Amino acid sequence: MEASKVIHAIYTDDDVLMNAVKKVKAERHHIEEIYTPFPVHGLDKAMGLEPTRIAIAAFMYGCVGLTVAIVMMNFIMIEDWPQNIGGKPSFSYIENMPAFVPIMFELTVFFAAHLMVITFYLRSRMWPFKKAENPDPRTTDDHFLMEIAVNGNENELSELLKETGAVEINLIDKEH
Amino acid sequence: MYTFSSKLKSVAIGLMIIGAIGVAYGFFSSHKDFAQVEEMLASESHHGDGHGETANHHEAEADDSHAVDHAQGTEHAHDEVTHAVAPVHGEHAEVDEHTKHVNHVMHAMHNRPWSALYVAAFFFFMIALGVLAFYAVQYAAQAGWSPLLLRVMEGITAYMLPGALIVLGIAALSHYVGHNNIFVWMNPDMVDPSSEHYDKLVAGKKGWLNVGMFILRGLIFIGGWFLYRYFSRKFSIAQDKANDDKNFKKTFRISAAFLVFFLYTESMMSWDWIMSVDPHWFSTLFGWYVLAGMMVCGITVISMITIYLKSKGYLPRVNDSHIHDLAKFMFAFSIFWTYLWFSQFMLIWYSNIPEEVTYFVTRFQDYQLPFLGMVAMNFVFPLLVLMNSDYKRIPWFVIMAGIVILCGHYIDIFNMIMPATVGDQWSIGIPEIFSMLFFAGLFIFIVFTALTKAPLTPERNPFLKESEHFHY
């Protein structure tokens, strides 16, 4: 449920932010988003975010790369035109395999790395002409911003956030 | 303080006794004389009339000369048994050929218990030396995660000195007591131009490969390693009681110096103690390759002993993340080992220069299962098992992976030594298994005795606090 009104609480210290997150979570408020200028270690755990599955995706992409390499070289070097090149045995794939290993390795890494990066871009919706979603330019420099949905409890929320050490609390109407 | 549980102690002593009995049996049963070997070969060839077939089957893709040699040998054995000794046989060449073959097999059989003992001794020594190098790296890199494990490493490195002396001792005894059963170049006939065993290639290397220098070099290597181990241990214990970090700084300095010394001596040690079993063959990255195997085994043993001690409640401050880090090292060094193994293999396979490639030809033909099985055990298995981050924190998972890695690296050493000494007469039977049991017992006994000598946590290590809060 997308709330139409949100509170932006701004912090200037990551430790304060971490404590604030824990407190807000303890009070069972839903944190929509947090904007930070740099990775804050442990923030994902404090927010209760699910662990990323990108490593699993990368493993599968690597398997795809390995398969591509094997199928490609088996077709080209063994099946399509098995020439005698410098006496290398091209009778079967396994016989000439050591010569193919460097390519098998590189293609595995290539597929795993590139497809993982592309997956990351897609999942985090990043592309060259994307409009920046930054609510406050200071969050790219030295401020931390916590966005919390408001469901008619703004006063109570403001009190709570003030207690946690927020330096600024803004009520934002999301429906521009 | 750790106390050596009496149960473990009796296990260790039991292993040593059983192992010693097996080793002794291996030596007694290998003393077959010419006639016995001849008979054995003859009876082998009698099995089924399709003797040619069996020989072919055994030697599936044996290298030509050997296959011919063997086939002829058995064939002649077949003939010769009926003719017994026939000096006026007419075909002297055949008799010579036959005698040569029987002698060859007989020597291989005599070599087997020596080689089995040597492989096992080297395997356990290499664990201790690998741990010593890893330990020096921890100090030189000022690692913050590992100080809680330093005492475990010190315990393991206690085996380095006796282990290394045993390896060198077996090598020397094989010359003085045995009949140069491990290193053929130790045979003085090989460098004597008037002898029928004269070998020009080996003679060309006698400046490096001679028994006196071999032992002297070995003692220098061992001496240097021992001095580092002695002083780092001494400073480490002194640091517990000190009120400044002077001892730590001293260890830092000697660790850096030791690592330089170690990399040179480890490389030369691997030429001397392993590569020289094939004195015609050489490889430039051999020292690194041995080093990689050493490090994997060392780190694996560190994690196994750490998990064991933690399960007994002796290392309360060691947490999941330490195990995770060790498992990462096991994983990464397994891949590093594979990288070097493959680099060595692929370069030689690719260029296929006869003088180098025989090394892999014999391994690939006579040792196909261990040769390829070890790649599965040392690479594929750890790669798939230890890739997942969560699994690296599960103790039994790490132990399981560790057992496979250790077995795989035993086979690695086996593959380095055996083809040169016993050739196609290899097997993993009583001499091999009981040698392993004997040294396993000795290793456990020495390591766990050393662990009782000092508190298991190095108090006042400057990085101790960081290590306690280590969290990945």
GROMACS .gro file of C-alpha atoms in nm, chain A residues 1-174:
model
  174
    1MET     CA    1   0.000   0.000   0.000
    2GLU     CA    2   0.162   0.315  -0.119
    3ALA     CA    3   0.115   0.590   0.132
    4SER     CA    4   0.048   0.929  -0.013
    5LYS     CA    5   0.222   1.109   0.268
    6VAL     CA    6   0.566   1.027   0.400
    7ILE     CA    7   0.795   1.165   0.664
    8HIS     CA    8   1.156   1.237   0.575
    9ALA     CA    9   1.377   1.220   0.880
   10ILE     CA   10   1.728   1.342   0.822
   11TYR     CA   11   2.030   1.227   1.023
   12THR     CA   12   2.390   1.333   1.007
   13ASP     CA   13   2.555   1.026   1.155
   14ASP     CA   14   2.535   0.663   1.053
   15ASP     CA   15   2.548   0.533   1.410
   16VAL     CA   16   2.254   0.752   1.505
   17LEU     CA   17   2.076   0.632   1.196
   18MET     CA   18   2.134   0.267   1.286
   19ASN     CA   19   1.991   0.319   1.633
   20ALA     CA   20   1.699   0.510   1.487
   21VAL     CA   21   1.626   0.226   1.245
   22LYS     CA   22   1.625  -0.026   1.527
   23LYS     CA   23   1.394   0.192   1.733
   24VAL     CA   24   1.153   0.261   1.446
   25LYS     CA   25   1.146  -0.109   1.365
   26ALA     CA   26   1.081  -0.188   1.730
   27GLU     CA   27   0.783   0.048   1.723
   28ARG     CA   28   0.663  -0.147   1.422
   29HIS     CA   29   0.657   0.138   1.172
   30HIS     CA   30   0.721   0.061   0.810
   31ILE     CA   31   1.038   0.216   0.670
   32GLU     CA   32   0.982   0.286   0.302
   33GLU     CA   33   1.338   0.365   0.211
   34ILE     CA   34   1.667   0.489   0.346
   35TYR     CA   35   1.905   0.711   0.147
   36THR     CA   36   2.269   0.717   0.248
   37PRO     CA   37   2.580   0.863   0.087
   38PHE     CA   38   2.776   0.539   0.143
   39PRO     CA   39   2.709   0.178   0.242
   40VAL     CA   40   2.629   0.154   0.613
   41HIS     CA   41   2.744  -0.183   0.739
   42GLY     CA   42   2.459  -0.380   0.890
   43LEU     CA   43   2.184  -0.146   0.776
   44ASP     CA   44   2.018  -0.413   0.563
   45LYS     CA   45   2.005  -0.646   0.863
   46ALA     CA   46   1.867  -0.375   1.090
   47MET     CA   47   1.598  -0.294   0.832
   48GLY     CA   48   1.520  -0.662   0.795
   49LEU     CA   49   1.587  -0.671   0.423
   50GLU     CA   50   1.608  -1.012   0.260
   51PRO     CA   51   1.958  -1.124   0.164
   52THR     CA   52   2.047  -1.081  -0.199
   53ARG     CA   53   2.029  -1.378  -0.433
   54ILE     CA   54   2.261  -1.228  -0.689
   55ALA     CA   55   2.536  -1.479  -0.607
   56ILE     CA   56   2.304  -1.765  -0.696
   57ALA     CA   57   2.222  -1.592  -1.023
   58ALA     CA   58   2.593  -1.545  -1.091
   59PHE     CA   59   2.660  -1.915  -1.032
   60MET     CA   60   2.393  -2.007  -1.284
   61TYR     CA   61   2.525  -1.758  -1.536
   62GLY     CA   62   2.870  -1.911  -1.491
   63CYS     CA   63   2.726  -2.253  -1.570
   64VAL     CA   64   2.569  -2.106  -1.883
   65GLY     CA   65   2.906  -1.960  -1.986
   66LEU     CA   66   3.080  -2.292  -1.932
   67THR     CA   67   2.819  -2.469  -2.141
   68VAL     CA   68   2.847  -2.213  -2.418
   69ALA     CA   69   3.225  -2.256  -2.425
   70ILE     CA   70   3.207  -2.634  -2.437
   71VAL     CA   71   2.933  -2.652  -2.700
   72MET     CA   72   3.099  -2.388  -2.914
   73MET     CA   73   3.445  -2.541  -2.916
   74ASN     CA   74   3.314  -2.894  -2.950
   75PHE     CA   75   3.126  -2.789  -3.260
   76ILE     CA   76   3.401  -2.578  -3.415
   77MET     CA   77   3.710  -2.778  -3.332
   78ILE     CA   78   3.584  -3.135  -3.315
   79GLU     CA   79   3.266  -3.174  -3.517
   80ASP     CA   80   3.264  -2.914  -3.788
   81TRP     CA   81   3.619  -2.922  -3.914
   82PRO     CA   82   3.854  -3.143  -3.711
   83GLN     CA   83   4.183  -3.033  -3.861
   84ASN     CA   84   4.520  -3.149  -3.744
   85ILE     CA   85   4.667  -2.831  -3.603
   86GLY     CA   86   5.019  -2.887  -3.478
   87GLY     CA   87   4.945  -3.249  -3.392
   88LYS     CA   88   4.681  -3.170  -3.133
   89PRO     CA   89   4.436  -3.458  -3.107
   90SER     CA   90   4.100  -3.338  -3.240
   91PHE     CA   91   3.928  -3.677  -3.238
   92SER     CA   92   3.717  -3.603  -2.934
   93TYR     CA   93   3.656  -3.312  -2.705
   94ILE     CA   94   3.812  -3.475  -2.401
   95GLU     CA   95   4.137  -3.553  -2.580
   96ASN     CA   96   4.200  -3.192  -2.666
   97MET     CA   97   4.038  -3.050  -2.354
   98PRO     CA   98   4.344  -2.898  -2.184
   99ALA     CA   99   4.379  -2.661  -2.479
  100PHE     CA  100   4.018  -2.549  -2.431
  101VAL     CA  101   4.033  -2.492  -2.058
  102PRO     CA  102   4.157  -2.130  -2.076
  103ILE     CA  103   3.859  -2.041  -2.292
  104MET     CA  104   3.619  -2.242  -2.078
  105PHE     CA  105   3.744  -2.055  -1.775
  106GLU     CA  106   3.731  -1.711  -1.932
  107LEU     CA  107   3.384  -1.756  -2.074
  108THR     CA  108   3.257  -1.881  -1.739
  109VAL     CA  109   3.391  -1.571  -1.571
  110PHE     CA  110   3.273  -1.347  -1.853
  111PHE     CA  111   2.916  -1.472  -1.842
  112ALA     CA  112   2.902  -1.478  -1.463
  113ALA     CA  113   3.039  -1.126  -1.426
  114HIS     CA  114   2.857  -0.947  -1.706
  115LEU     CA  115   2.520  -1.110  -1.666
  116MET     CA  116   2.539  -1.055  -1.293
  117VAL     CA  117   2.607  -0.685  -1.344
  118ILE     CA  118   2.325  -0.656  -1.594
  119THR     CA  119   2.096  -0.838  -1.351
  120PHE     CA  120   2.197  -0.591  -1.086
  121TYR     CA  121   2.113  -0.297  -1.312
  122LEU     CA  122   1.778  -0.443  -1.406
  123ARG     CA  123   1.679  -0.533  -1.052
  124SER     CA  124   1.783  -0.198  -0.912
  125ARG     CA  125   1.640  -0.016  -1.213
  126MET     CA  126   1.949   0.175  -1.319
  127TRP     CA  127   2.017   0.290  -1.670
  128PRO     CA  128   2.190   0.586  -1.839
  129PHE     CA  129   1.900   0.828  -1.885
  130LYS     CA  130   1.717   0.736  -1.573
  131LYS     CA  131   1.575   1.023  -1.371
  132ALA     CA  132   1.745   1.033  -1.033
  133GLU     CA  133   1.516   0.938  -0.745
  134ASN     CA  134   1.699   1.133  -0.485
  135PRO     CA  135   1.463   1.317  -0.248
  136ASP     CA  136   1.732   1.541  -0.107
  137PRO     CA  137   2.070   1.613  -0.271
  138ARG     CA  138   2.240   1.625   0.068
  139THR     CA  139   2.200   1.248   0.100
  140THR     CA  140   2.474   1.201  -0.157
  141ASP     CA  141   2.713   1.402   0.053
  142ASP     CA  142   2.686   1.377   0.429
  143HIS     CA  143   2.322   1.328   0.530
  144PHE     CA  144   2.114   1.018   0.587
  145LEU     CA  145   1.745   1.019   0.509
  146MET     CA  146   1.482   0.780   0.638
  147GLU     CA  147   1.148   0.773   0.462
  148ILE     CA  148   0.852   0.647   0.663
  149ALA     CA  149   0.496   0.608   0.548
  150VAL     CA  150   0.239   0.813   0.735
  151ASN     CA  151  -0.104   0.675   0.800
  152GLY     CA  152  -0.252   0.959   1.001
  153ASN     CA  153  -0.004   0.916   1.284
  154GLU     CA  154   0.234   1.195   1.191
  155ASN     CA  155   0.254   1.357   1.532
  156GLU     CA  156   0.338   1.037   1.708
  157LEU     CA  157   0.593   0.955   1.442
  158SER     CA  158   0.755   1.295   1.455
  159GLU     CA  159   0.795   1.264   1.831
  160LEU     CA  160   0.955   0.924   1.793
  161LEU     CA  161   1.191   1.040   1.522
  162LYS     CA  162   1.292   1.347   1.715
  163GLU     CA  163   1.381   1.125   2.007
  164THR     CA  164   1.606   0.916   1.784
  165GLY     CA  165   1.819   1.218   1.699
  166ALA     CA  166   1.685   1.331   1.363
  167VAL     CA  167   1.813   1.678   1.278
  168GLU     CA  168   1.526   1.755   1.044
  169ILE     CA  169   1.180   1.608   1.002
  170ASN     CA  170   0.973   1.696   0.694
  171LEU     CA  171   0.625   1.588   0.605
  172ILE     CA  172   0.616   1.529   0.231
  173ASP     CA  173   0.315   1.490   0.011
  174LYS     CA  174   0.407   1.232  -0.247
   0.00000   0.00000   0.00000
